Coordinates of C-alpha atoms and ligand atoms in Angstrom, one line a residue:
M18 CA 117.3 151.2 -42.8
L19 CA 116.7 151.4 -39.1
K20 CA 114.7 148.1 -39.2
K21 CA 117.5 146.4 -41.1
M22 CA 120.0 147.4 -38.4
E23 CA 117.9 146.0 -35.6
I24 CA 117.7 142.5 -37.1
L25 CA 120.3 140.1 -35.7
D26 CA 123.1 139.1 -38.1
V27 CA 122.8 135.4 -37.7
D28 CA 125.8 134.5 -39.9
K29 CA 128.0 136.5 -37.6
V30 CA 126.6 134.8 -34.6
I31 CA 127.2 131.4 -36.1
E32 CA 130.7 132.4 -37.2
E33 CA 131.6 133.5 -33.6
F34 CA 130.1 130.3 -32.2
E35 CA 132.1 128.1 -34.6
A36 CA 135.4 129.9 -33.8
M37 CA 134.8 129.6 -30.1
T38 CA 133.8 125.9 -30.1
K39 CA 136.9 125.1 -32.3
D40 CA 139.1 126.4 -29.5
A41 CA 137.0 125.3 -26.5
E42 CA 139.9 124.4 -24.2
N43 CA 141.6 127.7 -24.6
V44 CA 138.3 129.6 -24.3
Q45 CA 137.6 127.7 -21.1
R46 CA 141.0 128.7 -19.7
E47 CA 140.4 132.3 -20.6
T48 CA 136.9 132.3 -19.2
L49 CA 138.1 131.0 -15.9
K50 CA 140.8 133.6 -15.9
K51 CA 138.3 136.3 -16.5
I52 CA 135.9 135.1 -13.8
L53 CA 138.8 134.9 -11.3
E54 CA 140.2 138.3 -12.2
E55 CA 136.9 140.0 -11.9
N56 CA 136.0 138.3 -8.6
G57 CA 139.3 137.3 -7.0
C58 CA 138.9 140.1 -4.5
S59 CA 135.7 138.7 -3.2
E60 CA 135.7 137.4 0.4
Y61 CA 134.8 133.9 -0.7
L62 CA 137.8 133.5 -3.1
Q63 CA 140.2 135.5 -0.9
N64 CA 139.7 132.9 1.9
L65 CA 140.6 130.0 -0.4
G66 CA 144.2 131.1 -0.9
L67 CA 144.2 131.4 -4.7
N68 CA 146.5 134.5 -4.3
G69 CA 145.8 135.8 -7.7
R70 CA 146.3 132.6 -9.6
T71 CA 143.7 132.0 -12.3
D72 CA 144.8 128.7 -13.9
P73 CA 142.5 125.6 -13.8
E74 CA 144.9 123.5 -11.8
S75 CA 145.3 126.0 -8.9
F76 CA 141.6 126.7 -9.1
K77 CA 140.7 123.0 -8.6
A78 CA 143.3 122.6 -5.9
C79 CA 142.1 125.5 -3.8
V80 CA 138.3 125.8 -4.4
P81 CA 136.1 123.0 -3.1
L82 CA 133.0 121.5 -4.9
V83 CA 129.9 123.0 -3.2
T84 CA 126.2 122.7 -3.3
H85 CA 123.6 125.4 -2.8
K86 CA 123.5 124.6 0.9
D87 CA 127.2 125.5 1.3
L88 CA 126.7 128.9 -0.3
E89 CA 123.4 129.7 1.4
P90 CA 125.0 131.7 4.3
Y91 CA 126.9 133.8 1.8
I92 CA 123.9 134.4 -0.4
Q93 CA 121.8 135.2 2.6
R94 CA 124.3 137.9 3.8
I95 CA 124.1 139.4 0.3
A96 CA 120.3 139.4 0.4
D97 CA 120.5 140.9 3.9
G98 CA 122.4 143.9 2.5
A99 CA 126.0 143.3 3.4
S100 CA 127.8 145.9 1.3
S101 CA 131.2 144.1 0.9
S102 CA 132.2 141.9 -2.0
I103 CA 131.1 138.6 -0.7
L104 CA 131.0 136.3 -3.8
T105 CA 131.7 138.7 -6.6
G106 CA 133.9 141.7 -7.2
K107 CA 131.1 143.9 -8.1
P108 CA 128.3 143.8 -5.5
I109 CA 125.2 141.8 -6.4
T110 CA 122.1 143.9 -6.8
T111 CA 119.5 141.3 -7.8
I112 CA 118.6 137.9 -6.5
S113 CA 116.9 135.1 -8.5
L114 CA 114.5 132.7 -7.0
S115 CA 115.0 129.3 -8.6
S116 CA 111.7 127.4 -9.1
G117 CA 112.5 125.2 -6.1
T118 CA 110.1 122.5 -7.2
T119 CA 112.5 119.7 -6.1
Q120 CA 113.0 121.1 -2.5
G121 CA 109.6 122.5 -2.1
K122 CA 110.8 126.1 -1.5
P123 CA 112.5 128.6 -3.9
K124 CA 116.3 129.0 -3.5
F125 CA 118.1 132.3 -3.7
V126 CA 120.8 132.6 -6.3
P127 CA 122.7 135.8 -7.4
F128 CA 121.8 137.5 -10.6
N129 CA 123.9 140.2 -12.4
D130 CA 124.6 141.9 -15.7
E131 CA 127.0 139.2 -16.8
L132 CA 124.3 136.5 -16.4
M133 CA 121.9 138.7 -18.4
E134 CA 124.6 138.9 -21.2
T135 CA 125.1 135.1 -21.2
T136 CA 121.3 134.6 -21.4
L137 CA 121.2 136.8 -24.5
Q138 CA 124.1 135.0 -26.0
I139 CA 122.4 131.7 -25.6
Y140 CA 119.2 133.0 -27.1
R141 CA 121.0 134.5 -30.1
T142 CA 123.0 131.3 -30.7
S143 CA 120.1 129.0 -30.8
Y144 CA 118.0 131.5 -32.8
A145 CA 120.8 131.8 -35.4
F146 CA 120.8 128.0 -36.0
R147 CA 117.0 127.8 -35.8
N148 CA 116.4 130.5 -38.2
R149 CA 118.6 128.8 -40.8
E150 CA 116.2 125.9 -40.8
F151 CA 112.9 127.6 -40.0
P152 CA 113.2 131.2 -41.1
I153 CA 110.6 133.5 -39.6
E154 CA 109.5 136.7 -41.2
N155 CA 108.9 139.9 -39.5
G156 CA 106.0 138.9 -37.4
K157 CA 105.0 138.3 -33.8
A158 CA 105.4 135.5 -31.2
L159 CA 102.7 134.2 -29.0
Q160 CA 104.8 133.8 -25.9
F161 CA 103.2 132.6 -22.7
I162 CA 105.6 134.4 -20.5
Y163 CA 104.8 135.8 -17.0
S164 CA 106.5 137.8 -14.4
S165 CA 106.5 136.6 -10.8
K166 CA 106.1 139.1 -8.0
Q167 CA 109.3 141.0 -7.5
S168 CA 110.0 141.6 -3.9
E169 CA 112.7 143.3 -1.9
T170 CA 115.0 141.3 0.3
K171 CA 115.8 142.5 3.9
G172 CA 118.8 144.3 2.5
G173 CA 116.8 146.0 -0.3
L174 CA 117.9 143.8 -3.2
I175 CA 115.3 143.0 -5.9
A176 CA 114.3 139.3 -5.8
G177 CA 112.3 137.6 -8.5
T178 CA 112.5 134.4 -10.5
A179 CA 115.4 134.3 -13.0
T180 CA 112.9 134.6 -15.9
T181 CA 111.3 137.6 -14.4
N182 CA 114.7 139.2 -14.0
V183 CA 115.4 138.5 -17.6
F184 CA 112.0 139.7 -19.0
R185 CA 112.2 142.9 -16.9
N186 CA 115.6 143.7 -18.2
S187 CA 115.5 146.4 -20.9
Q188 CA 117.8 144.4 -23.2
F189 CA 115.3 141.5 -23.4
K190 CA 112.7 143.3 -25.5
N191 CA 115.4 144.6 -27.9
A192 CA 116.8 141.1 -28.3
M193 CA 113.4 139.7 -29.1
I194 CA 112.8 142.4 -31.7
A195 CA 116.3 141.6 -33.2
M196 CA 115.2 138.0 -33.4
Q197 CA 111.9 138.9 -35.0
S198 CA 110.2 137.2 -32.0
Q199 CA 108.5 140.1 -30.3
C200 CA 105.8 139.0 -27.9
C201 CA 102.3 139.9 -29.3
S202 CA 101.1 140.9 -25.8
P203 CA 101.7 144.2 -24.2
D204 CA 103.9 144.6 -21.1
E205 CA 100.8 145.0 -18.9
V206 CA 99.9 141.4 -19.7
I207 CA 103.4 139.9 -19.2
F208 CA 103.9 141.8 -16.0
G209 CA 100.3 141.8 -14.8
P210 CA 99.5 140.9 -11.1
D211 CA 97.5 137.7 -11.7
F212 CA 98.7 134.9 -13.8
H213 CA 95.2 133.5 -14.6
Q214 CA 94.3 136.9 -16.0
S215 CA 97.6 137.3 -17.8
L216 CA 97.1 133.9 -19.5
Y217 CA 93.6 134.9 -20.7
C218 CA 94.9 138.1 -22.1
H219 CA 97.8 136.3 -23.8
L220 CA 95.3 134.0 -25.6
L221 CA 93.2 137.0 -26.6
C222 CA 96.2 138.9 -28.0
G223 CA 97.2 135.8 -29.9
L224 CA 93.8 135.6 -31.5
I225 CA 93.8 139.3 -32.4
F226 CA 97.1 139.0 -34.1
R227 CA 96.5 135.5 -35.4
E228 CA 97.7 136.1 -38.9
E229 CA 101.0 137.6 -37.7
I230 CA 102.0 134.9 -35.2
Q231 CA 105.1 133.2 -36.4
L232 CA 105.8 131.0 -33.4
V233 CA 104.2 129.9 -30.1
S234 CA 106.4 129.5 -27.1
S235 CA 106.9 129.5 -23.4
T236 CA 110.0 129.0 -21.2
F237 CA 109.0 125.4 -20.4
A238 CA 106.7 123.3 -22.6
H239 CA 104.3 122.9 -19.7
G240 CA 103.4 126.6 -20.2
I241 CA 102.1 126.0 -23.7
V242 CA 100.1 122.9 -22.8
H243 CA 98.6 124.6 -19.8
A244 CA 97.7 127.6 -22.0
F245 CA 95.8 125.5 -24.5
R246 CA 94.1 123.4 -21.9
T247 CA 92.8 126.7 -20.5
F248 CA 91.8 127.7 -24.1
E249 CA 89.6 124.6 -24.2
Q250 CA 87.7 126.1 -21.2
V251 CA 87.5 129.7 -22.2
W252 CA 87.3 129.8 -26.0
E253 CA 83.7 130.8 -26.2
E254 CA 84.4 133.7 -23.8
L255 CA 87.3 134.7 -25.9
C256 CA 85.1 134.7 -29.0
A257 CA 82.5 136.8 -27.2
D258 CA 85.2 139.4 -26.3
I259 CA 86.3 139.6 -29.9
R260 CA 82.8 139.9 -31.2
E261 CA 81.8 142.7 -28.9
G262 CA 85.2 144.3 -28.6
V263 CA 84.9 144.3 -24.9
L264 CA 87.0 142.4 -22.4
T265 CA 85.1 139.9 -20.2
S266 CA 84.3 141.4 -16.7
R267 CA 86.3 138.5 -15.2
I268 CA 89.5 140.3 -16.0
S269 CA 89.4 142.7 -13.2
F270 CA 92.7 144.5 -12.8
P271 CA 92.6 148.0 -14.4
S272 CA 96.1 147.5 -15.9
Y273 CA 94.9 144.6 -18.1
R274 CA 91.6 146.4 -19.0
S275 CA 93.2 149.5 -20.2
A276 CA 96.0 147.7 -22.1
M277 CA 93.5 145.3 -23.8
A278 CA 91.1 148.2 -24.6
K279 CA 93.7 149.6 -26.9
L280 CA 93.8 146.3 -28.9
L281 CA 90.2 145.1 -28.9
K282 CA 87.8 146.3 -31.5
P283 CA 84.4 144.6 -32.3
N284 CA 85.2 142.0 -34.9
P285 CA 82.3 139.6 -35.5
E286 CA 84.0 138.1 -38.6
L287 CA 87.0 137.0 -36.6
A288 CA 84.8 135.8 -33.8
D289 CA 82.8 133.7 -36.2
L290 CA 85.9 132.3 -37.9
I291 CA 87.5 131.2 -34.6
H292 CA 84.2 129.8 -33.4
K293 CA 83.8 127.8 -36.6
K294 CA 87.3 126.5 -36.5
C295 CA 87.0 125.4 -32.9
S296 CA 83.6 123.7 -33.4
E297 CA 85.0 121.7 -36.3
L298 CA 88.0 120.3 -34.5
S299 CA 88.0 116.8 -33.2
N300 CA 89.1 116.7 -29.6
W301 CA 91.1 119.9 -30.3
Y302 CA 93.6 118.0 -32.6
G303 CA 95.6 120.6 -34.6
L304 CA 94.2 123.5 -32.6
I305 CA 97.4 125.6 -32.9
P306 CA 97.9 125.7 -36.7
E307 CA 94.1 126.2 -37.1
L308 CA 94.2 129.3 -34.9
F309 CA 97.5 130.6 -36.2
P310 CA 97.8 130.0 -39.9
N311 CA 101.3 131.3 -40.3
V312 CA 102.9 129.7 -37.3
K313 CA 106.3 128.0 -38.2
Y314 CA 107.1 126.1 -35.0
M315 CA 106.5 125.6 -31.3
Y316 CA 109.3 126.6 -29.0
G317 CA 110.2 126.0 -25.3
I318 CA 112.2 123.6 -23.1
M319 CA 110.8 120.2 -24.0
T320 CA 113.4 117.8 -22.5
G321 CA 113.7 116.3 -19.0
S322 CA 110.7 116.8 -16.8
M323 CA 108.9 118.4 -19.8
E324 CA 108.9 115.2 -21.9
P325 CA 105.5 113.9 -20.5
Y326 CA 103.9 117.0 -22.0
L327 CA 105.1 116.3 -25.6
K328 CA 102.2 114.0 -26.5
K329 CA 99.7 116.7 -25.7
L330 CA 101.8 119.3 -27.4
R331 CA 101.9 117.3 -30.6
H332 CA 98.2 116.8 -30.4
Y333 CA 97.6 120.6 -30.4
A334 CA 100.4 121.3 -32.8
R335 CA 99.6 118.5 -35.4
D336 CA 102.6 118.6 -37.9
L337 CA 104.3 121.8 -36.7
P338 CA 107.9 121.2 -35.7
L339 CA 108.5 121.1 -31.9
I340 CA 111.8 122.7 -31.1
S341 CA 113.3 122.4 -27.6
A342 CA 114.7 125.6 -26.2
D343 CA 118.1 125.8 -24.5
Y344 CA 119.6 124.3 -21.4
G345 CA 120.3 126.3 -18.3
S346 CA 119.2 127.2 -14.8
S347 CA 118.7 130.2 -12.5
E348 CA 122.4 129.6 -11.6
G349 CA 123.6 130.0 -15.1
W350 CA 123.3 128.9 -18.7
I351 CA 125.0 125.8 -20.1
G352 CA 124.2 125.1 -23.8
A353 CA 122.2 126.0 -26.8
N354 CA 120.1 123.8 -29.1
I355 CA 121.9 124.1 -32.4
N356 CA 120.2 121.1 -34.0
P357 CA 116.7 122.4 -34.2
T358 CA 115.5 119.8 -36.7
L359 CA 115.9 117.0 -34.1
P360 CA 112.7 116.0 -32.3
P361 CA 112.7 117.0 -28.6
E362 CA 113.2 113.4 -27.5
S363 CA 116.7 113.6 -29.2
A364 CA 117.5 117.2 -28.5
T365 CA 121.0 118.0 -27.4
Y366 CA 122.7 121.2 -26.1
A367 CA 126.1 122.4 -27.3
V368 CA 128.0 124.0 -24.5
L369 CA 129.1 127.6 -25.0
P370 CA 132.6 127.6 -23.7
N371 CA 132.7 131.3 -22.8
I372 CA 129.6 131.6 -20.6
G373 CA 131.1 129.8 -17.6
Y374 CA 133.7 127.3 -16.6
F375 CA 132.4 123.8 -16.7
E376 CA 133.5 120.6 -15.0
F377 CA 131.9 117.2 -15.1
I378 CA 131.8 114.4 -12.5
P379 CA 131.9 111.1 -14.3
L380 CA 129.0 109.0 -12.9
K381 CA 130.1 105.6 -14.0
E382 CA 133.1 105.6 -11.7
N383 CA 131.3 107.3 -8.9
A384 CA 127.7 106.4 -9.3
E385 CA 127.3 103.6 -6.9
E386 CA 129.8 104.2 -4.1
H387 CA 132.4 106.9 -3.8
V388 CA 136.0 105.5 -3.8
E389 CA 136.8 104.8 -0.2
V390 CA 140.3 105.4 1.2
K391 CA 141.6 104.4 4.6
V392 CA 143.0 107.3 6.7
N393 CA 144.0 106.8 10.3
D394 CA 142.0 103.6 10.6
S395 CA 138.8 105.2 9.3
F396 CA 137.3 105.1 5.9
L397 CA 136.8 108.4 4.2
S398 CA 134.8 108.9 1.1
M399 CA 137.0 110.5 -1.6
E400 CA 135.6 113.4 -3.5
P401 CA 134.6 112.4 -7.0
K402 CA 137.1 113.7 -9.6
P403 CA 135.6 116.0 -12.2
V404 CA 137.0 116.3 -15.7
G405 CA 137.2 119.4 -17.9
L406 CA 134.8 120.4 -20.7
T407 CA 136.9 119.0 -23.5
E408 CA 137.9 115.8 -21.6
V409 CA 134.4 114.3 -21.4
K410 CA 133.7 111.1 -23.4
V411 CA 131.0 110.4 -25.8
G412 CA 128.3 108.0 -24.4
E413 CA 129.2 108.7 -20.7
E414 CA 127.0 110.4 -18.1
Y415 CA 128.2 113.1 -15.8
E416 CA 127.0 115.4 -13.1
I417 CA 127.6 119.0 -14.2
I418 CA 129.5 121.6 -12.1
I419 CA 129.4 125.3 -13.0
T420 CA 131.6 128.2 -12.2
S421 CA 129.8 131.4 -13.3
F422 CA 130.3 135.1 -13.6
A423 CA 127.7 135.5 -10.9
G424 CA 129.6 134.2 -7.9
L425 CA 129.2 130.5 -8.0
Y426 CA 132.4 128.5 -8.0
R427 CA 132.5 124.8 -8.6
Y428 CA 128.8 124.6 -7.9
R429 CA 127.0 121.2 -8.2
L430 CA 123.9 122.0 -10.2
G431 CA 122.5 118.5 -9.5
D432 CA 121.7 117.7 -13.1
V433 CA 122.9 114.5 -14.9
V434 CA 123.8 114.9 -18.6
K435 CA 125.0 112.5 -21.2
V436 CA 127.6 113.4 -23.8
T437 CA 126.2 112.6 -27.2
G438 CA 129.0 114.0 -29.4
F439 CA 131.1 117.1 -30.0
H440 CA 130.5 120.2 -32.0
N441 CA 134.0 121.1 -33.0
S442 CA 135.7 120.6 -29.6
S443 CA 132.8 121.5 -27.4
P444 CA 130.5 118.7 -26.2
E445 CA 126.9 118.3 -27.0
L446 CA 124.8 117.2 -24.0
K447 CA 121.6 115.4 -23.6
F448 CA 119.7 116.2 -20.4
V449 CA 119.2 113.0 -18.4
C450 CA 117.7 113.8 -15.1
R451 CA 118.2 115.5 -11.7
R452 CA 120.9 113.5 -9.9
N453 CA 119.0 113.0 -6.7
L454 CA 117.1 109.8 -6.5
I455 CA 113.5 110.5 -6.1
L456 CA 112.2 107.1 -5.1
T457 CA 114.2 105.0 -2.8
I458 CA 113.3 102.9 0.2
N459 CA 116.2 100.5 0.7
I460 CA 118.5 99.3 -2.1
D461 CA 116.2 100.5 -4.9
K462 CA 117.2 103.6 -6.9
N463 CA 114.8 105.3 -9.2
T464 CA 115.2 108.7 -10.8
E465 CA 112.7 111.1 -12.3
K466 CA 113.5 109.5 -15.6
D467 CA 112.6 106.0 -14.3
L468 CA 109.3 107.3 -13.0
Q469 CA 108.6 109.0 -16.3
L470 CA 109.2 105.8 -18.3
A471 CA 107.0 103.7 -15.9
V472 CA 104.2 106.2 -16.2
E473 CA 104.5 106.3 -20.0
Q474 CA 104.4 102.5 -20.1
A475 CA 101.3 102.3 -17.9
A476 CA 99.6 105.2 -19.6
K477 CA 99.6 103.2 -22.8
L478 CA 97.0 100.9 -21.3
N479 CA 94.9 104.1 -20.6
A480 CA 95.5 105.3 -24.2
E481 CA 93.7 102.3 -25.5
E482 CA 90.7 103.5 -23.6
K483 CA 91.3 107.0 -25.1
L484 CA 92.0 108.4 -21.7
E485 CA 94.9 110.5 -20.8
V486 CA 97.2 111.0 -17.8
L487 CA 97.1 114.7 -17.5
D488 CA 99.8 114.9 -14.8
F489 CA 101.5 112.7 -12.2
S490 CA 103.7 112.7 -9.2
S491 CA 105.0 110.2 -6.6
H492 CA 105.8 109.7 -3.0
V493 CA 107.5 107.2 -0.8
D494 CA 105.1 106.1 1.9
L495 CA 107.0 104.8 4.9
S496 CA 104.0 104.8 7.2
T497 CA 103.3 101.3 6.1
D498 CA 105.6 98.4 6.9
P499 CA 107.3 97.7 4.5
G500 CA 107.3 101.1 2.8
H501 CA 105.9 101.4 -0.7
Y502 CA 105.8 103.7 -3.7
V503 CA 102.7 105.8 -4.2
I504 CA 102.0 107.2 -7.7
F505 CA 99.4 110.0 -8.1
W506 CA 97.6 110.3 -11.4
E507 CA 95.3 113.0 -12.6
I508 CA 93.4 111.6 -15.5
N509 CA 91.0 112.9 -18.1
G510 CA 87.5 111.3 -17.7
E511 CA 86.3 108.2 -16.0
V512 CA 88.3 105.0 -16.2
G513 CA 87.0 101.6 -15.1
D514 CA 88.6 99.9 -12.1
E515 CA 89.9 97.0 -14.1
V516 CA 91.9 99.2 -16.4
L517 CA 93.3 101.2 -13.4
K518 CA 94.2 98.0 -11.6
E519 CA 96.1 96.9 -14.6
C520 CA 97.8 100.3 -14.9
C521 CA 98.9 99.9 -11.2
N522 CA 100.4 96.5 -11.9
C523 CA 102.1 97.8 -15.0
L524 CA 103.6 100.7 -13.0
D525 CA 105.0 98.3 -10.4
R526 CA 106.5 96.1 -13.1
S527 CA 107.9 99.0 -15.1
F528 CA 110.4 100.0 -12.4
V529 CA 113.1 97.6 -13.7
D530 CA 115.9 98.7 -11.3
A531 CA 117.4 95.5 -9.9
G532 CA 117.2 96.8 -6.3
Y533 CA 113.5 97.5 -6.7
V534 CA 112.6 94.2 -8.3
S535 CA 114.5 92.1 -5.8
S536 CA 113.1 94.1 -2.9
R537 CA 109.6 93.7 -4.3
K538 CA 110.0 89.9 -4.7
V539 CA 110.9 89.4 -1.1
N540 CA 108.4 92.0 0.1
A541 CA 111.1 94.3 1.5
I542 CA 109.1 97.0 -0.5
G543 CA 105.4 96.7 -0.4
P544 CA 103.0 96.7 -3.4
L545 CA 103.0 99.9 -5.4
E546 CA 99.9 102.0 -4.9
L547 CA 98.2 104.1 -7.6
R548 CA 96.1 106.9 -6.3
V549 CA 93.8 108.7 -8.7
V550 CA 93.3 112.4 -7.8
R551 CA 90.4 114.7 -8.7
R552 CA 90.5 116.9 -11.9
G553 CA 92.2 120.2 -11.0
T554 CA 94.5 118.8 -8.3
F555 CA 97.7 119.7 -10.2
Q556 CA 96.3 123.2 -10.9
K557 CA 96.0 123.5 -7.1
I558 CA 99.7 122.5 -6.8
L559 CA 100.6 125.1 -9.4
D560 CA 98.6 127.7 -7.5
H561 CA 100.4 126.8 -4.3
Y562 CA 103.8 127.4 -5.9
L563 CA 102.7 130.6 -7.5
G564 CA 101.6 131.7 -4.0
L565 CA 105.1 131.1 -2.8
G566 CA 106.4 133.5 -5.4
A567 CA 107.2 131.1 -8.2
A568 CA 106.4 132.1 -11.8
L569 CA 104.4 130.0 -14.2
S570 CA 107.2 130.5 -16.7
Q571 CA 109.5 128.4 -14.6
F572 CA 107.1 125.9 -13.1
K573 CA 108.0 122.3 -13.1
T574 CA 105.6 119.8 -11.6
P575 CA 107.2 118.2 -8.6
R576 CA 107.5 114.6 -9.7
C577 CA 108.2 113.3 -6.2
V578 CA 106.9 114.8 -3.1
G579 CA 109.2 114.4 -0.1
P580 CA 108.3 114.4 3.6
T581 CA 109.3 118.1 3.9
N582 CA 106.9 119.2 1.2
N583 CA 103.8 118.8 3.5
K584 CA 101.6 121.2 1.7
V585 CA 101.8 119.6 -1.7
L586 CA 101.4 116.1 -0.2
Q587 CA 98.4 117.4 1.6
I588 CA 96.9 118.7 -1.6
L589 CA 97.5 115.4 -3.3
C590 CA 96.1 113.3 -0.4
E591 CA 93.0 115.4 0.1
N592 CA 92.1 114.9 -3.5
V593 CA 92.4 111.2 -3.9
T594 CA 89.3 109.6 -5.3
K595 CA 90.4 106.0 -5.8
S596 CA 93.4 103.9 -4.8
Y597 CA 94.7 100.6 -6.1
F598 CA 97.5 98.3 -4.8
S599 CA 99.6 96.3 -7.2
T600 CA 99.3 92.5 -7.4
A601 CA 102.1 92.3 -9.9
F602 CA 104.5 90.4 -7.5
Ligands
AMP194 P1 115.3 126.6 -12.2 O1 115.6 125.9 -10.9 O2 113.9 127.0 -12.3 O3 116.3 127.6 -12.6 O4 115.4 125.4 -13.3 C1 116.7 124.9 -13.7 C2 116.6 123.4 -13.9 O5 115.6 123.1 -14.9 C3 117.9 122.8 -14.4 O6 118.8 122.5 -13.4 C4 117.3 121.5 -15.1 O7 117.1 120.5 -14.1 C5 116.0 122.0 -15.7 N1 116.2 122.4 -17.1 C6 116.6 123.6 -17.6 N2 116.7 123.5 -18.9 C7 116.5 122.3 -19.3 C8 116.4 121.6 -20.5 N3 116.7 122.2 -21.7 N4 116.1 120.3 -20.5 C9 115.8 119.6 -19.3 N5 115.8 120.2 -18.1 C10 116.1 121.5 -18.1

């Protein structure tokens, strides 16, 4: 009876979601009202002259669009322990560290109970839709989740990555049990002090509970690929541990050792079975369904900067469905994946109209130049005009702006999304890319998506040689005249110079942006350079970010390394083994 009560009522969740999305405009109005009523007394809102008004029109008239930089001084005061209500009515007690892969350093953002509640609502919603298509029984999940170090800010607030704040919240575990997706690893593994050791123990737990595993997941798809690449290195050691019932001495922290001792028993049959299965695989194809015979699907964020990992993920997963997890950020959640049967390349996210107040800056109108108006003989750039959640148009691209229950008002998240349709009256969004251009020298404009497409194109030449681009990044090198694009590749195995030269030319040709092509033709941008880096270079980059307090759970490989990100650039440059210049133009 108790068990039954714990399980989530998915029909009810879907019913509530349907009702809410049918009335998205009103729900948005009500949500804004609630946010402003709860937080209107904060110093930030008080100074903007809303005077108790909570309607969207007054809100937009009084509150400016902001970026993280604008709010930094306020958030810093909160972190330093100012006791007054600065951004929210109720004081903030926890700070999230966003992954900061774009800027090179983690950003502070406020975290509170309301944000936790919206996180759970998103999880429940996508689970309800997912479970209709891919029901899971009462089993376990192999979740590659990790906690970052939690620290205290100067003012005594707890600071950790958003995922850490979520995983550490007592409601998280209950929610996972209700969704029949409880992590197979004990807390000591999730919250252990060393992520290499945590990962090893996660793999071991997965093998011990192999028959019960219903899904394999991580926050971002990179986490799953990274885990099974590690498995390729340590599988024999894992088998030995299972055979003897003793954890390898490499796992040194007592917390892991005592937690794993409770699970490990000598099991030579299981060790033999896993050994046999691994030995029989060809290049690890289909590893996941072989190891976990009852797994139903793979789950994690698979869109945006995670797309380059899909190929490898499919290789490990064979015919298992890959389902992209939801869309959000440390700043707040946006939408849930309610079409789990779509492949990740087409995944969209339906916005939940009660988890925040959303606005959208149309990019077509504003993408190139902002509208300029003449005031007192000088030209001023007009602020782009955002539209409301239900006013967006199918097929158009927008920059998303969020107003959250955690003290962010009209906050430019920096993401570009495309509206692909509506679910009732709430839009479904496809993630396009981060708005900031990553590669630009003069009139050329290339985003992370453009880089990804170019790398995919060039990697096809590699694929013919059965070689794989394990990871990649880029950099604008202005030390040469003219400046040029540098693409860093870590590849699997040895590739001949001829192939890599061709890959380099292909990369150069694959940036089809008119500004780039014309600049290349007149040599206003120099020949693209492909630099091959040593195996393990991207692992060093990951370690560098973890050292800064990032968590593996939230890690996104920096796809472009700017001049302020010295350390990562240094890691890349120190590990270059070969370099090629394009002769494509
Ligand atoms: P973080 O800074 O670690 O909180 O990461 C948040 C960022 O990750 C978002 O602003 C997006 O750029 C990206 N992101 C989160 N969810 C998704 C998703 N489902 N698809 C693509 N990118 C995502």
